[in-house]
mmCIF file of C-alpha atoms in Angstrom:
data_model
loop_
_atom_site.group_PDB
_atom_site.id
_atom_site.type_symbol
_atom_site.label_atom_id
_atom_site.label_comp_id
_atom_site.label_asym_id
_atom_site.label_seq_id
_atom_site.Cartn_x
_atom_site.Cartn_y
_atom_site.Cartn_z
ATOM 1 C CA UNK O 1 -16.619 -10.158 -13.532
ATOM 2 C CA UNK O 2 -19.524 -9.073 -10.981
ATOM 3 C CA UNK O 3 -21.883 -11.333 -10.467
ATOM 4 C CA UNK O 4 -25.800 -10.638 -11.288
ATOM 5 C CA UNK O 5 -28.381 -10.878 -8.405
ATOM 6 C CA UNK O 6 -32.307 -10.966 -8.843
ATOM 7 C CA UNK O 7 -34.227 -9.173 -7.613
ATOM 8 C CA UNK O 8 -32.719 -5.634 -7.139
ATOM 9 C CA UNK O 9 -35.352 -5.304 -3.962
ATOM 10 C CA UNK O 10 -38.068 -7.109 -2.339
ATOM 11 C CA UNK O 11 -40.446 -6.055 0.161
ATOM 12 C CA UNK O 12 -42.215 -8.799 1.956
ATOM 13 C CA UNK O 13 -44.538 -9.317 4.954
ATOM 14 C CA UNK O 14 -43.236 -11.182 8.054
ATOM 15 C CA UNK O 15 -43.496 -14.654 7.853
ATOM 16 C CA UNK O 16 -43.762 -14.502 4.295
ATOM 17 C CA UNK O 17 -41.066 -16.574 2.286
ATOM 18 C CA UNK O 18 -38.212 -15.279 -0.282
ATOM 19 C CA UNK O 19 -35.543 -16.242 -2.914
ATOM 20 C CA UNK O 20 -32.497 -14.424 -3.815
ATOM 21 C CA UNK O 21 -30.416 -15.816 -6.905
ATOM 22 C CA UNK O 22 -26.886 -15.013 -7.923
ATOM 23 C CA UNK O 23 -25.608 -16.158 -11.278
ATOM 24 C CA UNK O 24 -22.287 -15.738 -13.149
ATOM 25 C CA UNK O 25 -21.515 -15.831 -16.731
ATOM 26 C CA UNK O 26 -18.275 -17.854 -15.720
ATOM 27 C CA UNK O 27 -17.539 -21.273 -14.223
ATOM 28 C CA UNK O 28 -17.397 -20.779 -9.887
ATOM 29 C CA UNK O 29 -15.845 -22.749 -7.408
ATOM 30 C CA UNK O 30 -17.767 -21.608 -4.642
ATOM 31 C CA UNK O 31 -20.292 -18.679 -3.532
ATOM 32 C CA UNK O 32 -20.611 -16.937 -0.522
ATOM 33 C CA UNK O 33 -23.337 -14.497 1.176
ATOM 34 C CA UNK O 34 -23.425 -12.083 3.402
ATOM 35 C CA UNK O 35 -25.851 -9.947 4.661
ATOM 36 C CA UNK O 36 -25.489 -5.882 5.741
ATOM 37 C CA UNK O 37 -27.825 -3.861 8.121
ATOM 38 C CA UNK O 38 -27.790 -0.342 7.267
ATOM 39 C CA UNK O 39 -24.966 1.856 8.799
ATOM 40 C CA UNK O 40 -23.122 -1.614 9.813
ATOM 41 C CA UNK O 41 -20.511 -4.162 8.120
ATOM 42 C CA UNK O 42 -21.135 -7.137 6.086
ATOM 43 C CA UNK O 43 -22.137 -10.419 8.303
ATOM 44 C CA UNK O 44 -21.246 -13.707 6.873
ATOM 45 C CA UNK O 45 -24.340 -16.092 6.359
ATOM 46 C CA UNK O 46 -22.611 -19.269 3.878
ATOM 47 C CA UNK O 47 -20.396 -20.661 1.440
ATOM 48 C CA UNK O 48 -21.181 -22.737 -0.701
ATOM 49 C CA UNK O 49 -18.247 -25.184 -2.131
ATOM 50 C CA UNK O 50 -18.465 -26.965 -5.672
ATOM 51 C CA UNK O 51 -19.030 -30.493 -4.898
ATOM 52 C CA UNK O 52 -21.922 -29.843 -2.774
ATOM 53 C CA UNK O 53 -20.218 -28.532 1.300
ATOM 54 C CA UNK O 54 -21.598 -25.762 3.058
ATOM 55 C CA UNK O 55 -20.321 -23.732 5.852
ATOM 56 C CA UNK O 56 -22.306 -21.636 7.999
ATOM 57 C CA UNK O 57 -25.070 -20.535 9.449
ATOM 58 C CA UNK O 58 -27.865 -23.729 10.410
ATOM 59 C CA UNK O 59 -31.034 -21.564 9.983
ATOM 60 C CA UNK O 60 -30.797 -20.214 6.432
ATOM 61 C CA UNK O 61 -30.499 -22.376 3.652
ATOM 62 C CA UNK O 62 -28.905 -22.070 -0.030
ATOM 63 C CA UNK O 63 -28.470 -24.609 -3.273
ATOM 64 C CA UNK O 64 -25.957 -24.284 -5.766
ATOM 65 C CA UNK O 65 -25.843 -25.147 -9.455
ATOM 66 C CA UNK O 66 -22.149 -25.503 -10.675
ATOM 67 C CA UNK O 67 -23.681 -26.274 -14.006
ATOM 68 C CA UNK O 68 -25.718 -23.495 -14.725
ATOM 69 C CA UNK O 69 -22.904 -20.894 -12.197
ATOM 70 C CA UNK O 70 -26.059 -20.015 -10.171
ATOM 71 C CA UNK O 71 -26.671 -19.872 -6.718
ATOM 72 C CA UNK O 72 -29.934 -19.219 -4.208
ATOM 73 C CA UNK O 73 -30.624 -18.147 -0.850
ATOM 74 C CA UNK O 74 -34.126 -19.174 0.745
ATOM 75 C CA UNK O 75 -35.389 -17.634 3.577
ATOM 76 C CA UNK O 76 -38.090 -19.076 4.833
ATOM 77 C CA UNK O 77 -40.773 -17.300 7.268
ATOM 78 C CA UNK O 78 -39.208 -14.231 7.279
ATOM 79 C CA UNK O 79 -38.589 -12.336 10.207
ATOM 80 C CA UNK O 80 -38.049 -8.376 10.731
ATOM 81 C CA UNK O 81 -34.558 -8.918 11.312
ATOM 82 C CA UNK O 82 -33.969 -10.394 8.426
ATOM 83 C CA UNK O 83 -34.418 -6.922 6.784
ATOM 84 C CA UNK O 84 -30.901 -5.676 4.851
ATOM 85 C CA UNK O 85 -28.771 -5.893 2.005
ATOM 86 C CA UNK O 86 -27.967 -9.693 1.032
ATOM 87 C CA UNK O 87 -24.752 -9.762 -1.128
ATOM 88 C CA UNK O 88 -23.356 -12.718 -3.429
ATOM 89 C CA UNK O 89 -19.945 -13.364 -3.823
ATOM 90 C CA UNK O 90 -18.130 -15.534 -5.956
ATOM 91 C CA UNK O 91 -14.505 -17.370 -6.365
ATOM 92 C CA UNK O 92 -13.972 -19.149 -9.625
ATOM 93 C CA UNK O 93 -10.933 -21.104 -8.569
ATOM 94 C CA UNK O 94 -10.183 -22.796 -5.535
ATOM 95 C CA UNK O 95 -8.258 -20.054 -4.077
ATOM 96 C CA UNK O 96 -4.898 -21.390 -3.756
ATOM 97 C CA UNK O 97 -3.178 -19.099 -6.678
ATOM 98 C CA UNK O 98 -2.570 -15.477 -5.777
ATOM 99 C CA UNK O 99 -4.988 -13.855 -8.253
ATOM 100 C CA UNK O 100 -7.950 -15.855 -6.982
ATOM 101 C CA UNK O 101 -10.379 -13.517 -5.470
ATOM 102 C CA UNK O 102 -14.180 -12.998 -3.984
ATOM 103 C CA UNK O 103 -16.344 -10.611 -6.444
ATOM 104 C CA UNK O 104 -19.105 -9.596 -4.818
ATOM 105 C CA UNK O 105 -22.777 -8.738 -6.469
ATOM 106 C CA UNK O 106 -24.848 -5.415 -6.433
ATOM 107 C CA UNK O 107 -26.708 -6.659 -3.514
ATOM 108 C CA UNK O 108 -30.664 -7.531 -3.153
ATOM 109 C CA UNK O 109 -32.017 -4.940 -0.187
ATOM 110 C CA UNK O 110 -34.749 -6.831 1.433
ATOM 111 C CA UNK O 111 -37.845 -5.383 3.777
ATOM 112 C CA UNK O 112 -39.961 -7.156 5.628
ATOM 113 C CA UNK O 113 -42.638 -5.619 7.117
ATOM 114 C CA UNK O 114 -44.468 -6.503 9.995
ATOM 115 C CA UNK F 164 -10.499 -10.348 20.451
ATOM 116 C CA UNK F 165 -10.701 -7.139 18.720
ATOM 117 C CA UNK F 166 -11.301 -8.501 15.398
ATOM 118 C CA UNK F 167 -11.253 -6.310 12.271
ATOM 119 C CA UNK F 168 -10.629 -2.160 13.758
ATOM 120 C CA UNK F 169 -10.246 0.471 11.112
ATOM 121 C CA UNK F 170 -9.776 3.713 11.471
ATOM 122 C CA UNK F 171 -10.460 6.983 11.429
ATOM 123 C CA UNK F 172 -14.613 6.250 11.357
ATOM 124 C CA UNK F 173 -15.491 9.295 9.451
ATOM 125 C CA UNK F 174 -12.881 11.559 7.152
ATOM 126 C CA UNK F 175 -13.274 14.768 5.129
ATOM 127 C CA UNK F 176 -10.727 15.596 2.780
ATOM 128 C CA UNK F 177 -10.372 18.500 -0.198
ATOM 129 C CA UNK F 178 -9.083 17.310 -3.325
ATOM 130 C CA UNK F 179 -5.515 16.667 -3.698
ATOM 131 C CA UNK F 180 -4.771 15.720 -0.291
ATOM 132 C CA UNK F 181 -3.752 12.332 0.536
ATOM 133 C CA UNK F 182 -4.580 9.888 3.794
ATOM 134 C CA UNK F 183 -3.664 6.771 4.813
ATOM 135 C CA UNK F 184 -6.734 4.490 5.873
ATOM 136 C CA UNK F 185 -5.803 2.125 8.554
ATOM 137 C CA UNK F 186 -7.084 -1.347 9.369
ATOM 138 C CA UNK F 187 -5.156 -4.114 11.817
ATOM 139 C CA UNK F 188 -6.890 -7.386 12.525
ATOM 140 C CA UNK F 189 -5.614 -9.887 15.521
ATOM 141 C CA UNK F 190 -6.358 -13.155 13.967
ATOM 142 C CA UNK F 191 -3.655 -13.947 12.567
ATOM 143 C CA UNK F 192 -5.172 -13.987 9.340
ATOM 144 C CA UNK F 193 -3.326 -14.655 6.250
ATOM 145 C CA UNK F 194 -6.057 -12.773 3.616
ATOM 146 C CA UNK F 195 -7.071 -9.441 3.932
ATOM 147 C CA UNK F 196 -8.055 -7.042 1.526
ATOM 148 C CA UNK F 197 -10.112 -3.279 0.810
ATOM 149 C CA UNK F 198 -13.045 -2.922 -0.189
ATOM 150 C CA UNK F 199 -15.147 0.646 -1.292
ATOM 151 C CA UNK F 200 -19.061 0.403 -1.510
ATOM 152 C CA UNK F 201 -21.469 2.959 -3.523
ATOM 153 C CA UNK F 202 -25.212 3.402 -3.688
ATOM 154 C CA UNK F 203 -25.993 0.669 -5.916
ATOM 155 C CA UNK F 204 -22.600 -0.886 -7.268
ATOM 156 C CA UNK F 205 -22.280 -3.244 -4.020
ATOM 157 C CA UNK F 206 -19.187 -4.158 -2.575
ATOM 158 C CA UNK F 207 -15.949 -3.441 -5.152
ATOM 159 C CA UNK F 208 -12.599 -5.311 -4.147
ATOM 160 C CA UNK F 209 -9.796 -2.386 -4.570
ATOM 161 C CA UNK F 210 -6.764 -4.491 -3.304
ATOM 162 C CA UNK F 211 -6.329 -7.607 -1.330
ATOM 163 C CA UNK F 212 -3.072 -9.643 -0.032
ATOM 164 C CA UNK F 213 -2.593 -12.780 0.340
ATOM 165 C CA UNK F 214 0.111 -12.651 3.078
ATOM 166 C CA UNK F 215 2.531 -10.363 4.428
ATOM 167 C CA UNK F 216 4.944 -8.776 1.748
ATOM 168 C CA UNK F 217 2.156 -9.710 -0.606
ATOM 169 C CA UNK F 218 -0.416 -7.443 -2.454
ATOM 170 C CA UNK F 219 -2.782 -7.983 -5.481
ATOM 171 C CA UNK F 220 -4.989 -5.266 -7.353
ATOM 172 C CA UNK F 221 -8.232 -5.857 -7.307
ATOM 173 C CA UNK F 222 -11.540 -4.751 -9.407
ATOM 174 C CA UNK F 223 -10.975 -0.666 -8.930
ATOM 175 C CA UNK F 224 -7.619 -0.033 -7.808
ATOM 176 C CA UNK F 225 -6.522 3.160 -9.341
ATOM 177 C CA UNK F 226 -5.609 6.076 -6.837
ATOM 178 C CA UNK F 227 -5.155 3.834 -4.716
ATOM 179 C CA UNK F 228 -1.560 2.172 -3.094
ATOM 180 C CA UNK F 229 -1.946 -0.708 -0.557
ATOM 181 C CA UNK F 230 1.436 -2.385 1.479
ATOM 182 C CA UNK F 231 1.644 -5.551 3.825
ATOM 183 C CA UNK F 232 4.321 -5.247 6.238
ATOM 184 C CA UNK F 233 2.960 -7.643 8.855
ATOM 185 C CA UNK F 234 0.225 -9.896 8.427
ATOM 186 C CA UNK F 235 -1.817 -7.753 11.538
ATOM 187 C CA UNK F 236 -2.051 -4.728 9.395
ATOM 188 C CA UNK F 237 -2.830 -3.563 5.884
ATOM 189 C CA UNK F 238 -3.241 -0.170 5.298
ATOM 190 C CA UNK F 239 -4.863 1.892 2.225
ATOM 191 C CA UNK F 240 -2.899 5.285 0.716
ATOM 192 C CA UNK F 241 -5.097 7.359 -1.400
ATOM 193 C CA UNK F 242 -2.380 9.628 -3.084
ATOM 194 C CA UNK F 243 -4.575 12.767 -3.867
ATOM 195 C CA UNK F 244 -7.945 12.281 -3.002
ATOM 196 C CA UNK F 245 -10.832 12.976 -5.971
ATOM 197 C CA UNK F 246 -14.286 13.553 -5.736
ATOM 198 C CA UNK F 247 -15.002 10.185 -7.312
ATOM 199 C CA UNK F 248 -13.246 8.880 -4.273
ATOM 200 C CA UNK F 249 -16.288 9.512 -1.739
ATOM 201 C CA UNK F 250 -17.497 6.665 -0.451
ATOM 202 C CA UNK F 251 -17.634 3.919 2.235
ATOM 203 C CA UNK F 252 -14.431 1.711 2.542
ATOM 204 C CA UNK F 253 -14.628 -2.026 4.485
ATOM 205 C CA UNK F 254 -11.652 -3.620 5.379
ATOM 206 C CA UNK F 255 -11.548 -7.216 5.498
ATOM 207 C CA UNK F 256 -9.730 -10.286 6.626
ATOM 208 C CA UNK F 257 -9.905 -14.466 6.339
ATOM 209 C CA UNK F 258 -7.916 -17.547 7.311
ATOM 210 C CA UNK F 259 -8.236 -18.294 3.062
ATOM 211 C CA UNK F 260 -10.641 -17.877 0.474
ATOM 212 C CA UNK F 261 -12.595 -20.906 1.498
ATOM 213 C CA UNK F 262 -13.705 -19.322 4.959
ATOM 214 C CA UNK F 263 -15.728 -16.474 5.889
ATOM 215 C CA UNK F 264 -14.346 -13.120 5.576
ATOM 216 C CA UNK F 265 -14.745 -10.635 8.951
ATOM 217 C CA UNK F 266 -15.622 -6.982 7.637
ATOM 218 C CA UNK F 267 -13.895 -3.860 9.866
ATOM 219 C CA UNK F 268 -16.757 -1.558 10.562
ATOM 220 C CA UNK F 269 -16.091 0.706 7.926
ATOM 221 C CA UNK F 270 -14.509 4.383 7.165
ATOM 222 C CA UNK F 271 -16.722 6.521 5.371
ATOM 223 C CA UNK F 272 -14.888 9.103 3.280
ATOM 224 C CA UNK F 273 -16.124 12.285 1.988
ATOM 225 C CA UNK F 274 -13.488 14.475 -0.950
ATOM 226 C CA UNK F 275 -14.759 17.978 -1.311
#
């Protein structure tokens, strides 16, 4: 089941500050997010695990609820290359069985603007 | 390192005809797995494997036939290409589930 993300689209100034949330209606294991520049793949920004690790990146930072299945990525004094498509995904198992797999959201397409 | 190729880049096909999408990666990576993205429906899994000789449908896989011969390559069959079948496809790989997944740079697929 695809995951909801809020907002659809945000435009912002640089340096100004945003939140994208990703929820699910189901219990998750862990959520990851990527980010896509028009015309070019999807770039892997975090996981985050149930029980509270994190991989990735060391600038942008996330919190997950396991509780309420949500998720949200903060990025803080936004800069014009943050602009893109930020995309949720989400494993409900620990990925160990053969049917486990990453569902990814609709997307949030963020602008900043200078 | 190459990392995730996939080809062709670009494809037009007329309806009916069938293709065979490649993507290789050289990570030795056990996951891989197809994606197709639309205007507005984000990133939909078609099929994924979990190791060679293994394959999995995902959230759209109809018209669609996927194989895993070796874990370097997993290519995608469309078996007569529809007009509903237009869109961008990402191909995709991973150590597991738990790590990040490195996208191919896409193929996008137009079915006249």
């Amino acid at each position: 089941q695809q995951p909801v993300q809020s907002p659809q689209a945000v435009i912002l100034r640089e340096g100004e500050d945003a939140v994208i949330n990703c929820s699910s209606s189901k219990a998750l294991y862990s959520v990851h997010w990527y980010r896509q520049k028009h015309g070019e793949a999807p770039i892997f920004l975090m996981i985050l695990l149930k029980g509270g690790e994190q991989k990735g990146h060391d600038k942008i930072s996330a919190s997950f609820n396991e509780k309420k299945q949500q998720s949200s990525l903060y990025l803080t004094a936004s800069q014009l290359s943050y602009s893109g498509t930020y995309f949720c995904g989400t494993l409900r198992s620990q990925g160990m069985n053969r049917d486990d797999k990453i569902i990814f959201g609709k997307g949030t397409r963020l602008h900043i603007l200078p | 390192n190459a990392g995730v190729t996939q080809t062709p880049k670009f494809q037009v096909l007329k309806t009916g005809q069938s293709m065979t999408l490649q993507c290789a990666q050289d990570m030795n990576h056990e996951y891989m797995s197809w994606y197709r993205q639309d205007p507005g429906m984000g990133l939909r899994l078609i099929h994924y494997s979990v190791g060679a000789g293994i394959t999995d449908q995902g959230e759209v896989p109809n018209g669609y036939n996927v194989s895993r011969s070796t874990t370097e390559d997993f290519p995608l069959r469309l078996l007569s290409a529809a007009p509903s079948q237009t869109s961008v496809y990402f191909c995709a790989s991973s150590w597991d589930l738990s790590y990040e997944q490195y996208f191919g740079p896409g193929t996008r697929l137009t079915v006249t």
